[in-house]
Amino acid sequence: MKVLVCIPCLLNGGAEVQTLSLVERYRAAGVDVKLLSPDGVRPQGLKAIVRILYSRLRAVVKWGN
C-alpha cells in the first residue's frame, strides 16, 4: 500500500501538528517516509518552489514503482 500525505503550508497550527503526528505514527509502524524537504528549508520564489516540488515529487513517485 502506498500513502501520500500532503500539506500545502507547514506552519504551527493544528492541521500541521496533526499531519506531523500522523507521519510519526507511520514511521513508528515501520513505514519508509520520504520528506520533500528533509532539511526544512523552503525555496524562495514561485519558480523555485514549483521546480523543487516537481522534481522531488517525481523522485518519490519513481522510488515507489
mmCIF file of N, CA, C and O in Angstrom:
data_model
loop_
_atom_site.group_PDB
_atom_site.id
_atom_site.type_symbol
_atom_site.label_atom_id
_atom_site.label_comp_id
_atom_site.label_asym_id
_atom_site.label_seq_id
_atom_site.Cartn_x
_atom_site.Cartn_y
_atom_site.Cartn_z
ATOM 1 N N MET A 1 0.844 -1.171 0.000
ATOM 2 C CA MET A 1 0.000 0.000 0.000
ATOM 3 C C MET A 1 0.890 1.234 0.000
ATOM 4 O O MET A 1 1.905 1.283 0.687
ATOM 5 N N LYS A 2 0.492 2.224 -0.772
ATOM 6 C CA LYS A 2 1.209 3.492 -0.838
ATOM 7 C C LYS A 2 0.302 4.598 -0.325
ATOM 8 O O LYS A 2 -0.887 4.613 -0.622
ATOM 9 N N VAL A 3 0.882 5.504 0.443
ATOM 10 C CA VAL A 3 0.119 6.601 1.011
ATOM 11 C C VAL A 3 0.870 7.890 0.742
ATOM 12 O O VAL A 3 2.079 7.965 0.963
ATOM 13 N N LEU A 4 0.168 8.893 0.276
ATOM 14 C CA LEU A 4 0.749 10.212 0.060
ATOM 15 C C LEU A 4 0.089 11.170 1.037
ATOM 16 O O LEU A 4 -1.126 11.325 1.040
ATOM 17 N N VAL A 5 0.898 11.763 1.903
ATOM 18 C CA VAL A 5 0.399 12.723 2.886
ATOM 19 C C VAL A 5 0.908 14.088 2.462
ATOM 20 O O VAL A 5 2.112 14.309 2.402
ATOM 21 N N CYS A 6 -0.006 14.992 2.158
ATOM 22 C CA CYS A 6 0.378 16.318 1.669
ATOM 23 C C CYS A 6 -0.218 17.397 2.555
ATOM 24 O O CYS A 6 -1.324 17.252 3.066
ATOM 25 N N ILE A 7 0.529 18.452 2.705
ATOM 26 C CA ILE A 7 0.034 19.633 3.391
ATOM 27 C C ILE A 7 0.637 20.828 2.654
ATOM 28 O O ILE A 7 1.838 20.857 2.390
ATOM 29 N N PRO A 8 -0.191 21.786 2.255
ATOM 30 C CA PRO A 8 0.294 22.857 1.391
ATOM 31 C C PRO A 8 1.239 23.852 2.062
ATOM 32 O O PRO A 8 2.063 24.458 1.403
ATOM 33 N N CYS A 9 1.120 24.016 3.353
ATOM 34 C CA CYS A 9 1.921 25.037 4.028
ATOM 35 C C CYS A 9 2.196 24.562 5.444
ATOM 36 O O CYS A 9 1.257 24.291 6.190
ATOM 37 N N LEU A 10 3.439 24.425 5.804
ATOM 38 C CA LEU A 10 3.785 23.918 7.123
ATOM 39 C C LEU A 10 4.042 25.073 8.075
ATOM 40 O O LEU A 10 5.107 25.647 8.134
ATOM 41 N N LEU A 11 2.998 25.430 8.818
ATOM 42 C CA LEU A 11 3.093 26.491 9.813
ATOM 43 C C LEU A 11 3.051 25.848 11.199
ATOM 44 O O LEU A 11 3.585 24.780 11.383
ATOM 45 N N ASN A 12 2.419 26.471 12.154
ATOM 46 C CA ASN A 12 2.363 25.933 13.509
ATOM 47 C C ASN A 12 0.946 25.711 14.013
ATOM 48 O O ASN A 12 0.704 25.749 15.204
ATOM 49 N N GLY A 13 0.012 25.475 13.116
ATOM 50 C CA GLY A 13 -1.381 25.292 13.516
ATOM 51 C C GLY A 13 -1.727 23.843 13.790
ATOM 52 O O GLY A 13 -0.884 22.954 13.759
ATOM 53 N N GLY A 14 -3.014 23.612 14.071
ATOM 54 C CA GLY A 14 -3.479 22.273 14.415
ATOM 55 C C GLY A 14 -3.345 21.259 13.300
ATOM 56 O O GLY A 14 -2.998 20.097 13.536
ATOM 57 N N ALA A 15 -3.633 21.664 12.063
ATOM 58 C CA ALA A 15 -3.532 20.725 10.938
ATOM 59 C C ALA A 15 -2.091 20.276 10.735
ATOM 60 O O ALA A 15 -1.827 19.102 10.441
ATOM 61 N N GLU A 16 -1.155 21.186 10.909
ATOM 62 C CA GLU A 16 0.259 20.843 10.735
ATOM 63 C C GLU A 16 0.732 19.890 11.830
ATOM 64 O O GLU A 16 1.424 18.905 11.564
ATOM 65 N N VAL A 17 0.320 20.162 13.056
ATOM 66 C CA VAL A 17 0.685 19.294 14.173
ATOM 67 C C VAL A 17 0.103 17.900 13.964
ATOM 68 O O VAL A 17 0.773 16.882 14.175
ATOM 69 N N GLN A 18 -1.142 17.835 13.537
ATOM 70 C CA GLN A 18 -1.788 16.548 13.286
ATOM 71 C C GLN A 18 -1.099 15.795 12.153
ATOM 72 O O GLN A 18 -0.902 14.579 12.232
ATOM 73 N N THR A 19 -0.737 16.489 11.092
ATOM 74 C CA THR A 19 -0.062 15.845 9.967
ATOM 75 C C THR A 19 1.284 15.282 10.394
ATOM 76 O O THR A 19 1.635 14.143 10.057
ATOM 77 N N LEU A 20 2.055 16.053 11.141
ATOM 78 C CA LEU A 20 3.355 15.574 11.614
ATOM 79 C C LEU A 20 3.189 14.393 12.575
ATOM 80 O O LEU A 20 3.977 13.443 12.542
ATOM 81 N N SER A 21 2.162 14.418 13.395
ATOM 82 C CA SER A 21 1.880 13.307 14.296
ATOM 83 C C SER A 21 1.552 12.042 13.504
ATOM 84 O O SER A 21 2.015 10.940 13.838
ATOM 85 N N LEU A 22 0.766 12.195 12.462
ATOM 86 C CA LEU A 22 0.414 11.059 11.607
ATOM 87 C C LEU A 22 1.654 10.455 10.963
ATOM 88 O O LEU A 22 1.834 9.233 10.942
ATOM 89 N N VAL A 23 2.536 11.310 10.474
ATOM 90 C CA VAL A 23 3.771 10.833 9.849
ATOM 91 C C VAL A 23 4.633 10.097 10.878
ATOM 92 O O VAL A 23 5.203 9.042 10.587
ATOM 93 N N GLU A 24 4.720 10.609 12.094
ATOM 94 C CA GLU A 24 5.489 9.920 13.138
ATOM 95 C C GLU A 24 4.899 8.557 13.449
ATOM 96 O O GLU A 24 5.635 7.598 13.705
ATOM 97 N N ARG A 25 3.570 8.446 13.416
ATOM 98 C CA ARG A 25 2.939 7.138 13.651
ATOM 99 C C ARG A 25 3.273 6.165 12.525
ATOM 100 O O ARG A 25 3.481 4.977 12.768
ATOM 101 N N TYR A 26 3.291 6.669 11.282
ATOM 102 C CA TYR A 26 3.686 5.815 10.161
ATOM 103 C C TYR A 26 5.115 5.316 10.349
ATOM 104 O O TYR A 26 5.412 4.144 10.140
ATOM 105 N N ARG A 27 6.010 6.214 10.726
ATOM 106 C CA ARG A 27 7.404 5.820 10.964
ATOM 107 C C ARG A 27 7.493 4.758 12.054
ATOM 108 O O ARG A 27 8.238 3.788 11.934
ATOM 109 N N ALA A 28 6.760 4.959 13.148
ATOM 110 C CA ALA A 28 6.787 4.006 14.259
ATOM 111 C C ALA A 28 6.282 2.633 13.824
ATOM 112 O O ALA A 28 6.704 1.611 14.376
ATOM 113 N N ALA A 29 5.409 2.605 12.824
ATOM 114 C CA ALA A 29 4.873 1.341 12.315
ATOM 115 C C ALA A 29 5.795 0.701 11.280
ATOM 116 O O ALA A 29 5.483 -0.352 10.734
ATOM 117 N N GLY A 30 6.926 1.369 10.999
ATOM 118 C CA GLY A 30 7.892 0.791 10.070
ATOM 119 C C GLY A 30 7.767 1.259 8.633
ATOM 120 O O GLY A 30 8.404 0.705 7.742
ATOM 121 N N VAL A 31 6.970 2.271 8.391
ATOM 122 C CA VAL A 31 6.807 2.797 7.034
ATOM 123 C C VAL A 31 8.012 3.664 6.681
ATOM 124 O O VAL A 31 8.491 4.437 7.505
ATOM 125 N N ASP A 32 8.520 3.510 5.473
ATOM 126 C CA ASP A 32 9.629 4.333 4.994
ATOM 127 C C ASP A 32 9.065 5.667 4.522
ATOM 128 O O ASP A 32 8.404 5.738 3.496
ATOM 129 N N VAL A 33 9.313 6.715 5.276
ATOM 130 C CA VAL A 33 8.757 8.038 4.998
ATOM 131 C C VAL A 33 9.773 8.863 4.213
ATOM 132 O O VAL A 33 10.939 8.953 4.595
ATOM 133 N N LYS A 34 9.337 9.452 3.122
ATOM 134 C CA LYS A 34 10.180 10.338 2.323
ATOM 135 C C LYS A 34 9.662 11.762 2.470
ATOM 136 O O LYS A 34 8.490 12.029 2.234
ATOM 137 N N LEU A 35 10.525 12.673 2.865
ATOM 138 C CA LEU A 35 10.158 14.075 3.009
ATOM 139 C C LEU A 35 10.602 14.854 1.783
ATOM 140 O O LEU A 35 11.704 14.643 1.281
ATOM 141 N N LEU A 36 9.755 15.754 1.306
ATOM 142 C CA LEU A 36 10.132 16.563 0.148
ATOM 143 C C LEU A 36 11.135 17.639 0.522
ATOM 144 O O LEU A 36 11.862 18.132 -0.326
ATOM 145 N N SER A 37 11.171 17.998 1.781
ATOM 146 C CA SER A 37 12.133 18.990 2.251
ATOM 147 C C SER A 37 12.771 18.482 3.542
ATOM 148 O O SER A 37 12.465 18.967 4.632
ATOM 149 N N PRO A 38 13.656 17.486 3.444
ATOM 150 C CA PRO A 38 14.209 16.878 4.648
ATOM 151 C C PRO A 38 15.034 17.833 5.511
ATOM 152 O O PRO A 38 15.141 17.648 6.717
ATOM 153 N N ASP A 39 15.589 18.880 4.894
ATOM 154 C CA ASP A 39 16.382 19.845 5.659
ATOM 155 C C ASP A 39 15.533 20.970 6.231
ATOM 156 O O ASP A 39 16.014 21.800 6.994
ATOM 157 N N GLY A 40 14.248 21.013 5.860
ATOM 158 C CA GLY A 40 13.336 22.021 6.390
ATOM 159 C C GLY A 40 13.480 23.396 5.765
ATOM 160 O O GLY A 40 12.841 24.342 6.205
ATOM 161 N N VAL A 41 14.279 23.510 4.719
ATOM 162 C CA VAL A 41 14.494 24.803 4.060
ATOM 163 C C VAL A 41 13.459 24.975 2.957
ATOM 164 O O VAL A 41 13.290 24.094 2.107
ATOM 165 N N ARG A 42 12.779 26.099 2.969
ATOM 166 C CA ARG A 42 11.787 26.391 1.937
ATOM 167 C C ARG A 42 12.437 27.218 0.829
ATOM 168 O O ARG A 42 13.109 28.210 1.112
ATOM 169 N N PRO A 43 12.222 26.838 -0.417
ATOM 170 C CA PRO A 43 12.765 27.642 -1.513
ATOM 171 C C PRO A 43 12.068 28.993 -1.594
ATOM 172 O O PRO A 43 10.904 29.120 -1.209
ATOM 173 N N GLN A 44 12.762 29.980 -2.076
ATOM 174 C CA GLN A 44 12.203 31.326 -2.209
ATOM 175 C C GLN A 44 11.770 31.570 -3.646
ATOM 176 O O GLN A 44 12.519 31.284 -4.575
ATOM 177 N N GLY A 45 10.579 32.101 -3.823
ATOM 178 C CA GLY A 45 10.066 32.426 -5.154
ATOM 179 C C GLY A 45 9.235 31.297 -5.734
ATOM 180 O O GLY A 45 9.504 30.117 -5.501
ATOM 181 N N LEU A 46 8.230 31.681 -6.495
ATOM 182 C CA LEU A 46 7.299 30.712 -7.058
ATOM 183 C C LEU A 46 7.973 29.722 -7.997
ATOM 184 O O LEU A 46 7.723 28.516 -7.933
ATOM 185 N N LYS A 47 8.846 30.197 -8.874
ATOM 186 C CA LYS A 47 9.519 29.286 -9.813
ATOM 187 C C LYS A 47 10.355 28.240 -9.077
ATOM 188 O O LYS A 47 10.341 27.067 -9.430
ATOM 189 N N ALA A 48 11.061 28.672 -8.056
ATOM 190 C CA ALA A 48 11.887 27.739 -7.288
ATOM 191 C C ALA A 48 11.018 26.716 -6.567
ATOM 192 O O ALA A 48 11.340 25.522 -6.522
ATOM 193 N N ILE A 49 9.913 27.158 -6.010
ATOM 194 C CA ILE A 49 9.000 26.257 -5.306
ATOM 195 C C ILE A 49 8.444 25.204 -6.259
ATOM 196 O O ILE A 49 8.455 24.007 -5.958
ATOM 197 N N VAL A 50 7.972 25.637 -7.421
ATOM 198 C CA VAL A 50 7.403 24.706 -8.396
ATOM 199 C C VAL A 50 8.465 23.720 -8.878
ATOM 200 O O VAL A 50 8.223 22.515 -8.960
ATOM 201 N N ARG A 51 9.652 24.210 -9.168
ATOM 202 C CA ARG A 51 10.735 23.345 -9.649
ATOM 203 C C ARG A 51 11.098 22.283 -8.604
ATOM 204 O O ARG A 51 11.206 21.098 -8.914
ATOM 205 N N ILE A 52 11.265 22.708 -7.358
ATOM 206 C CA ILE A 52 11.629 21.772 -6.288
ATOM 207 C C ILE A 52 10.518 20.752 -6.051
ATOM 208 O O ILE A 52 10.770 19.549 -5.947
ATOM 209 N N LEU A 53 9.270 21.229 -5.955
ATOM 210 C CA LEU A 53 8.154 20.307 -5.731
ATOM 211 C C LEU A 53 8.034 19.297 -6.864
ATOM 212 O O LEU A 53 7.849 18.103 -6.630
ATOM 213 N N TYR A 54 8.142 19.746 -8.097
ATOM 214 C CA TYR A 54 8.032 18.846 -9.242
ATOM 215 C C TYR A 54 9.130 17.787 -9.211
ATOM 216 O O TYR A 54 8.867 16.592 -9.332
ATOM 217 N N SER A 55 10.361 18.232 -9.024
ATOM 218 C CA SER A 55 11.472 17.274 -9.070
ATOM 219 C C SER A 55 11.419 16.293 -7.903
ATOM 220 O O SER A 55 11.671 15.098 -8.071
ATOM 221 N N ARG A 56 11.057 16.767 -6.732
ATOM 222 C CA ARG A 56 11.026 15.864 -5.567
ATOM 223 C C ARG A 56 9.825 14.937 -5.599
ATOM 224 O O ARG A 56 9.937 13.768 -5.220
ATOM 225 N N LEU A 57 8.673 15.425 -6.050
ATOM 226 C CA LEU A 57 7.518 14.529 -6.202
ATOM 227 C C LEU A 57 7.802 13.459 -7.249
ATOM 228 O O LEU A 57 7.461 12.286 -7.074
ATOM 229 N N ARG A 58 8.431 13.859 -8.322
ATOM 230 C CA ARG A 58 8.791 12.916 -9.384
ATOM 231 C C ARG A 58 9.720 11.829 -8.843
ATOM 232 O O ARG A 58 9.548 10.644 -9.127
ATOM 233 N N ALA A 59 10.702 12.232 -8.030
ATOM 234 C CA ALA A 59 11.633 11.266 -7.447
ATOM 235 C C ALA A 59 10.913 10.295 -6.508
ATOM 236 O O ALA A 59 11.198 9.099 -6.501
ATOM 237 N N VAL A 60 9.966 10.801 -5.723
ATOM 238 C CA VAL A 60 9.218 9.939 -4.807
ATOM 239 C C VAL A 60 8.362 8.955 -5.576
ATOM 240 O O VAL A 60 8.286 7.770 -5.240
ATOM 241 N N VAL A 61 7.715 9.413 -6.634
ATOM 242 C CA VAL A 61 6.871 8.519 -7.440
ATOM 243 C C VAL A 61 7.728 7.438 -8.099
ATOM 244 O O VAL A 61 7.360 6.271 -8.105
ATOM 245 N N LYS A 62 8.877 7.802 -8.624
ATOM 246 C CA LYS A 62 9.779 6.821 -9.228
ATOM 247 C C LYS A 62 10.245 5.819 -8.184
ATOM 248 O O LYS A 62 10.352 4.630 -8.438
ATOM 249 N N TRP A 63 10.548 6.298 -6.968
ATOM 250 C CA TRP A 63 11.030 5.425 -5.890
ATOM 251 C C TRP A 63 9.971 4.399 -5.538
ATOM 252 O O TRP A 63 10.292 3.261 -5.225
ATOM 253 N N GLY A 64 8.702 4.791 -5.621
ATOM 254 C CA GLY A 64 7.620 3.896 -5.235
ATOM 255 C C GLY A 64 7.264 2.834 -6.259
ATOM 256 O O GLY A 64 6.522 1.926 -5.967
ATOM 257 N N ASN A 65 7.773 2.939 -7.467
ATOM 258 C CA ASN A 65 7.423 1.967 -8.518
ATOM 259 C C ASN A 65 8.279 0.739 -8.454
ATOM 260 O O ASN A 65 9.340 0.668 -8.028
#
